[in-house]
Amino acid sequence: MLKELEAIDTSPIEQLQSLKAEQLTLKERLERMVAMKDRVSQEVYTRVRKDYEARFAALESQARPLLEKARREYARLKMVVTELERKLNAARLAKEEVEFRNALGEYTQSQFTELLAQAEGEVAEVEGHLAEAGALRQRFLEAVLSESELEGGVVPPPPPPHKEREEAAAPPSVETTEALALATPPPEEAGATIALAMPRLLVQTPEGVSQEFQLKAQVTTIGRSPRNDICIAEASVSRQHAEIFLSARGYTVRDLGSNNGVFVNGQKVVEQLLASGDVIELGAPGWKLTFLAPE
């Protein structure tokens, strides 16, 4: 299962399901009570009704802290689903583009077979994660009387800044897919927000097309998969090839076990502290990634 889905706490679900069964029983009896009101004296009716209402209120009180926790986790789940839907759209567009370029005669049969298999694998993987998320959502819904209980009340904390690419990853020999990496909001001191300039990565294709990406405050991933923050859709680039992260010394590039390695200024590295102007290569001929520190 996707790690974001595994991180969602489902512990309140079982307890809420037990309380829900009791609530439904009391609710049904209260409804039947109204229909049977004329069969008993007003005094008995009032006494029994108050008893049932008090028991229902006690169950609501017991469920309240569990429901608040479930609301927060359900909100997290919905954000994961939204992100997965973006990824699925990007993967489907990438597959469509591979098929279109092949129809134009751009690939050999072996190239098309490999690229199509990669694209179909991406689509299937994300569809699988969405199915898991749907099953988890159903578990939450089965624990409450209605979905509105999960969507009201406590406002969940905002998600960490993250922007998924809006465009599909392009196949080999085309420009890098548009992407935007958003930095983590800077801390506030004494009530004043301090704006921090973030380093950038200048990506240049073999055709000479350049595009700048703002690096994240924590980790920026690079690879062939469209799920990376920076996508380089070349066959020689691994799906998760490298990452640039903020260490105690500064921004550092790290090889994620790629097939063709990471090079900084022509030297192969496993992990390397970056200085402004350093050129990173990932085994993709003609592609250059220049690290630009803020001025």
CSV table of C-alpha atoms in Angstrom, one decimal:
chain,number,residue,atom,x,y,z
A,1,MET,CA,0.0,0.0,0.0
A,2,LEU,CA,1.1,3.6,-0.7
A,3,LYS,CA,2.9,5.0,2.4
A,4,GLU,CA,0.6,8.0,2.5
A,5,LEU,CA,-2.3,5.6,2.9
A,6,GLU,CA,-0.5,3.5,5.5
A,7,ALA,CA,0.1,6.6,7.6
A,8,ILE,CA,-3.7,7.2,7.9
A,9,ASP,CA,-4.8,6.2,11.4
A,10,THR,CA,-7.9,3.9,11.3
A,11,SER,CA,-8.0,3.1,15.0
A,12,PRO,CA,-11.2,5.1,15.7
A,13,ILE,CA,-13.1,3.2,13.0
A,14,GLU,CA,-13.9,0.0,14.9
A,15,GLN,CA,-15.0,1.8,18.1
A,16,LEU,CA,-17.2,4.2,16.0
A,17,GLN,CA,-18.8,1.2,14.2
A,18,SER,CA,-19.8,-0.3,17.6
A,19,LEU,CA,-21.3,3.0,18.7
A,20,LYS,CA,-23.0,3.5,15.4
A,21,ALA,CA,-24.9,0.1,15.8
A,22,GLU,CA,-26.2,1.3,19.2
A,23,GLN,CA,-27.1,4.7,17.8
A,24,LEU,CA,-29.1,3.1,14.9
A,25,THR,CA,-31.0,0.9,17.4
A,26,LEU,CA,-32.0,3.8,19.6
A,27,LYS,CA,-32.9,5.9,16.5
A,28,GLU,CA,-35.1,3.2,15.2
A,29,ARG,CA,-36.9,2.8,18.6
A,30,LEU,CA,-37.4,6.6,18.9
A,31,GLU,CA,-39.1,6.6,15.5
A,32,ARG,CA,-41.3,3.6,16.4
A,33,MET,CA,-42.1,5.4,19.7
A,34,VAL,CA,-43.7,8.3,17.9
A,35,ALA,CA,-46.0,5.9,15.9
A,36,MET,CA,-46.9,4.1,19.2
A,37,LYS,CA,-47.5,7.3,21.2
A,38,ASP,CA,-51.3,6.8,21.5
A,39,ARG,CA,-50.9,3.3,23.0
A,40,VAL,CA,-49.5,4.5,26.4
A,41,SER,CA,-50.1,7.3,28.8
A,42,GLN,CA,-48.3,10.6,28.3
A,43,GLU,CA,-46.3,10.1,31.5
A,44,VAL,CA,-44.9,6.8,30.4
A,45,TYR,CA,-44.2,8.0,26.9
A,46,THR,CA,-42.3,11.1,28.2
A,47,ARG,CA,-40.3,9.0,30.7
A,48,VAL,CA,-39.2,6.4,28.1
A,49,ARG,CA,-38.5,9.0,25.4
A,50,LYS,CA,-36.3,11.0,27.8
A,51,ASP,CA,-34.5,7.8,28.7
A,52,TYR,CA,-33.8,7.0,25.1
A,53,GLU,CA,-32.7,10.5,24.3
A,54,ALA,CA,-30.3,10.5,27.2
A,55,ARG,CA,-28.8,7.3,26.1
A,56,PHE,CA,-28.5,8.6,22.5
A,57,ALA,CA,-26.8,11.8,23.9
A,58,ALA,CA,-24.4,9.6,26.0
A,59,LEU,CA,-23.4,7.7,22.8
A,60,GLU,CA,-22.8,11.0,21.0
A,61,SER,CA,-20.6,12.2,23.8
A,62,GLN,CA,-18.7,9.0,23.8
A,63,ALA,CA,-18.2,9.1,20.0
A,64,ARG,CA,-17.2,12.8,19.9
A,65,PRO,CA,-13.4,12.4,20.5
A,66,LEU,CA,-13.3,9.4,18.2
A,67,LEU,CA,-15.2,11.3,15.5
A,68,GLU,CA,-12.9,14.3,15.7
A,69,LYS,CA,-9.9,12.0,15.1
A,70,ALA,CA,-11.7,10.3,12.3
A,71,ARG,CA,-12.5,13.6,10.7
A,72,ARG,CA,-8.8,14.6,10.6
A,73,GLU,CA,-7.8,11.3,9.2
A,74,TYR,CA,-10.6,11.3,6.6
A,75,ALA,CA,-9.5,14.8,5.5
A,76,ARG,CA,-6.0,13.4,5.0
A,77,LEU,CA,-7.4,10.5,3.0
A,78,LYS,CA,-9.3,12.9,0.7
A,79,MET,CA,-6.1,14.9,0.1
A,80,VAL,CA,-4.3,11.7,-0.9
A,81,VAL,CA,-7.1,10.8,-3.3
A,82,THR,CA,-6.9,14.2,-4.9
A,83,GLU,CA,-3.1,13.8,-5.4
A,84,LEU,CA,-3.6,10.3,-6.8
A,85,GLU,CA,-6.2,11.5,-9.3
A,86,ARG,CA,-3.7,14.1,-10.5
A,87,LYS,CA,-1.1,11.4,-10.9
A,88,LEU,CA,-3.5,9.2,-12.8
A,89,ASN,CA,-4.4,12.0,-15.2
A,90,ALA,CA,-0.7,12.7,-15.8
A,91,ALA,CA,0.1,9.0,-16.4
A,92,ARG,CA,-2.8,8.5,-18.8
A,93,LEU,CA,-1.7,11.6,-20.8
A,94,ALA,CA,1.8,10.2,-21.0
A,95,LYS,CA,0.5,6.9,-22.4
A,96,GLU,CA,-1.6,8.7,-24.9
A,97,GLU,CA,1.4,10.8,-26.1
A,98,VAL,CA,3.6,7.7,-26.5
A,99,GLU,CA,0.9,6.1,-28.7
A,100,PHE,CA,0.4,9.3,-30.7
A,101,ARG,CA,4.2,9.7,-31.3
A,102,ASN,CA,4.4,6.1,-32.3
A,103,ALA,CA,1.6,6.6,-34.8
A,104,LEU,CA,3.6,9.4,-36.3
A,105,GLY,CA,6.5,7.0,-36.8
A,106,GLU,CA,8.8,8.4,-34.2
A,107,TYR,CA,9.8,5.1,-32.5
A,108,THR,CA,11.1,1.7,-33.6
A,109,GLN,CA,8.9,-1.2,-32.5
A,110,SER,CA,11.2,-2.1,-29.6
A,111,GLN,CA,11.3,1.5,-28.4
A,112,PHE,CA,7.5,1.7,-28.6
A,113,THR,CA,7.0,-1.6,-26.7
A,114,GLU,CA,9.3,-0.5,-23.9
A,115,LEU,CA,7.8,3.0,-23.6
A,116,LEU,CA,4.2,1.7,-23.7
A,117,ALA,CA,4.9,-0.9,-21.1
A,118,GLN,CA,6.4,1.8,-18.8
A,119,ALA,CA,3.4,4.1,-19.4
A,120,GLU,CA,0.9,1.3,-18.8
A,121,GLY,CA,2.7,0.3,-15.6
A,122,GLU,CA,2.4,3.8,-14.3
A,123,VAL,CA,-1.3,3.9,-15.0
A,124,ALA,CA,-1.9,0.5,-13.4
A,125,GLU,CA,0.1,1.4,-10.3
A,126,VAL,CA,-1.8,4.6,-9.6
A,127,GLU,CA,-5.1,2.9,-10.4
A,128,GLY,CA,-4.2,0.3,-7.8
A,129,HIS,CA,-3.5,3.0,-5.2
A,130,LEU,CA,-6.8,4.7,-5.9
A,131,ALA,CA,-8.6,1.4,-5.4
A,132,GLU,CA,-6.9,1.0,-2.0
A,133,ALA,CA,-7.9,4.5,-1.1
A,134,GLY,CA,-11.5,3.8,-2.1
A,135,ALA,CA,-11.6,0.8,0.1
A,136,LEU,CA,-10.2,2.8,3.0
A,137,ARG,CA,-12.8,5.5,2.4
A,138,GLN,CA,-15.6,2.9,2.6
A,139,ARG,CA,-14.4,1.8,6.0
A,140,PHE,CA,-14.6,5.3,7.3
A,141,LEU,CA,-18.2,5.7,5.9
A,142,GLU,CA,-19.3,2.5,7.4
A,143,ALA,CA,-18.3,3.8,10.9
A,144,VAL,CA,-20.6,6.8,10.8
A,145,LEU,CA,-24.3,7.6,10.2
A,146,SER,CA,-23.5,9.9,7.3
A,147,GLU,CA,-20.5,11.3,5.5
A,148,SER,CA,-21.4,14.8,6.7
A,149,GLU,CA,-20.2,13.7,10.2
A,150,LEU,CA,-16.7,13.2,8.7
A,151,GLU,CA,-16.7,16.4,6.8
A,152,GLY,CA,-17.9,18.8,9.5
A,153,GLY,CA,-16.6,20.1,12.7
A,154,VAL,CA,-12.8,20.0,13.2
A,155,VAL,CA,-10.8,21.7,10.5
A,156,PRO,CA,-7.8,19.5,9.7
A,157,PRO,CA,-4.3,21.0,9.7
A,158,PRO,CA,-3.1,22.2,6.3
A,159,PRO,CA,-1.2,19.6,4.2
A,160,PRO,CA,2.6,20.2,3.6
A,161,PRO,CA,3.2,22.3,0.6
A,162,HIS,CA,3.2,20.2,-2.5
A,163,LYS,CA,2.4,20.8,-6.1
A,164,GLU,CA,1.9,17.9,-8.5
A,165,ARG,CA,2.8,18.4,-12.1
A,166,GLU,CA,-0.2,19.5,-14.1
A,167,GLU,CA,1.1,18.1,-17.4
A,168,ALA,CA,1.9,14.5,-18.4
A,169,ALA,CA,5.5,13.4,-18.7
A,170,ALA,CA,6.8,13.5,-22.2
A,171,PRO,CA,8.6,10.5,-23.8
A,172,PRO,CA,12.3,10.6,-24.9
A,173,SER,CA,13.6,13.4,-27.1
A,174,VAL,CA,11.0,16.1,-26.1
A,175,GLU,CA,11.1,19.0,-23.7
A,176,THR,CA,10.8,18.4,-20.0
A,177,THR,CA,7.2,18.4,-18.6
A,178,GLU,CA,6.2,21.6,-16.9
A,179,ALA,CA,6.4,21.3,-13.2
A,180,LEU,CA,6.3,23.6,-10.2
A,181,ALA,CA,8.0,22.9,-6.9
A,182,LEU,CA,6.7,25.0,-4.0
A,183,ALA,CA,8.9,25.8,-1.1
A,184,THR,CA,7.8,25.2,2.5
A,185,PRO,CA,6.4,28.5,3.9
A,186,PRO,CA,9.1,30.3,5.9
A,187,PRO,CA,8.9,30.5,9.7
A,188,GLU,CA,7.4,33.5,11.4
A,189,GLU,CA,9.3,35.5,14.0
A,190,ALA,CA,7.8,38.1,16.3
A,191,GLY,CA,4.7,38.2,14.1
A,192,ALA,CA,6.6,39.1,10.9
A,193,THR,CA,7.0,36.7,8.0
A,194,ILE,CA,10.5,36.3,6.6
A,195,ALA,CA,10.7,35.6,2.9
A,196,LEU,CA,13.5,33.2,2.1
A,197,ALA,CA,14.9,33.0,-1.5
A,198,MET,CA,15.1,29.4,-2.6
A,199,PRO,CA,17.7,27.9,-4.9
A,200,ARG,CA,16.8,26.9,-8.4
A,201,LEU,CA,17.7,24.2,-10.9
A,202,LEU,CA,18.2,25.2,-14.5
A,203,VAL,CA,17.3,22.2,-16.7
A,204,GLN,CA,18.6,22.2,-20.3
A,205,THR,CA,17.5,19.7,-22.9
A,206,PRO,CA,19.8,18.3,-25.7
A,207,GLU,CA,17.9,20.7,-28.1
A,208,GLY,CA,18.9,23.7,-26.0
A,209,VAL,CA,15.6,24.3,-24.4
A,210,SER,CA,16.0,25.6,-20.8
A,211,GLN,CA,13.5,25.7,-17.9
A,212,GLU,CA,14.0,26.7,-14.3
A,213,PHE,CA,12.6,24.8,-11.3
A,214,GLN,CA,12.5,26.2,-7.8
A,215,LEU,CA,13.8,23.6,-5.3
A,216,LYS,CA,11.8,22.6,-2.3
A,217,ALA,CA,12.8,23.5,1.2
A,218,GLN,CA,13.2,19.8,2.0
A,219,VAL,CA,13.5,17.3,-0.8
A,220,THR,CA,13.1,17.6,-4.6
A,221,THR,CA,13.0,14.4,-6.5
A,222,ILE,CA,14.3,13.8,-10.1
A,223,GLY,CA,13.6,10.9,-12.4
A,224,ARG,CA,11.8,9.4,-15.4
A,225,SER,CA,8.5,8.8,-13.5
A,226,PRO,CA,5.9,11.6,-13.8
A,227,ARG,CA,5.5,11.4,-10.1
A,228,ASN,CA,8.9,13.1,-9.5
A,229,ASP,CA,9.1,16.9,-8.9
A,230,ILE,CA,11.3,17.2,-11.9
A,231,CYS,CA,10.6,14.7,-14.7
A,232,ILE,CA,13.2,13.8,-17.3
A,233,ALA,CA,11.6,11.2,-19.6
A,234,GLU,CA,14.7,9.7,-21.1
A,235,ALA,CA,15.2,5.9,-21.1
A,236,SER,CA,18.6,6.2,-19.6
A,237,VAL,CA,17.2,8.0,-16.6
A,238,SER,CA,15.9,5.8,-13.8
A,239,ARG,CA,12.3,6.2,-12.6
A,240,GLN,CA,13.5,7.5,-9.2
A,241,HIS,CA,17.0,8.6,-10.2
A,242,ALA,CA,18.2,11.3,-7.7
A,243,GLU,CA,17.1,13.8,-5.1
A,244,ILE,CA,18.3,17.2,-4.0
A,245,PHE,CA,17.7,17.8,-0.3
A,246,LEU,CA,18.6,20.4,2.3
A,247,SER,CA,21.2,19.1,4.8
A,248,ALA,CA,23.0,20.8,7.7
A,249,ARG,CA,25.7,22.0,5.2
A,250,GLY,CA,23.4,23.1,2.4
A,251,TYR,CA,21.7,21.6,-0.6
A,252,THR,CA,23.0,18.2,-1.5
A,253,VAL,CA,22.4,15.9,-4.4
A,254,ARG,CA,22.1,12.1,-3.8
A,255,ASP,CA,22.0,9.1,-6.1
A,256,LEU,CA,18.9,6.9,-5.4
A,257,GLY,CA,20.5,3.8,-6.7
A,258,SER,CA,20.1,4.7,-10.4
A,259,ASN,CA,21.3,2.5,-13.2
A,260,ASN,CA,23.6,5.2,-14.9
A,261,GLY,CA,24.7,7.2,-11.9
A,262,VAL,CA,24.8,10.9,-11.0
A,263,PHE,CA,27.7,13.2,-12.1
A,264,VAL,CA,28.6,16.6,-10.7
A,265,ASN,CA,30.9,18.6,-12.9
A,266,GLY,CA,31.9,15.4,-14.7
A,267,GLN,CA,32.7,13.4,-11.6
A,268,LYS,CA,30.5,10.5,-10.6
A,269,VAL,CA,29.1,10.9,-7.0
A,270,VAL,CA,26.9,9.1,-4.6
A,271,GLU,CA,26.2,12.2,-2.5
A,272,GLN,CA,27.6,15.7,-3.1
A,273,LEU,CA,27.2,19.1,-1.5
A,274,LEU,CA,26.3,21.6,-4.3
A,275,ALA,CA,27.7,25.0,-5.0
A,276,SER,CA,26.1,27.6,-7.2
A,277,GLY,CA,27.0,26.8,-10.9
A,278,ASP,CA,27.5,23.1,-10.3
A,279,VAL,CA,26.3,21.0,-13.3
A,280,ILE,CA,24.5,17.8,-12.6
A,281,GLU,CA,24.2,15.0,-15.2
A,282,LEU,CA,22.1,11.8,-14.8
A,283,GLY,CA,23.3,9.7,-17.6
A,284,ALA,CA,20.9,11.2,-20.2
A,285,PRO,CA,23.1,12.4,-23.1
A,286,GLY,CA,22.9,16.2,-23.6
A,287,TRP,CA,20.8,17.0,-20.5
A,288,LYS,CA,22.4,19.4,-18.0
A,289,LEU,CA,21.0,20.5,-14.6
A,290,THR,CA,22.7,23.6,-13.2
A,291,PHE,CA,22.3,24.3,-9.5
A,292,LEU,CA,21.7,28.1,-8.9
A,293,ALA,CA,22.0,29.3,-5.3
A,294,PRO,CA,20.0,32.4,-4.4
A,295,GLU,CA,21.9,35.7,-4.8
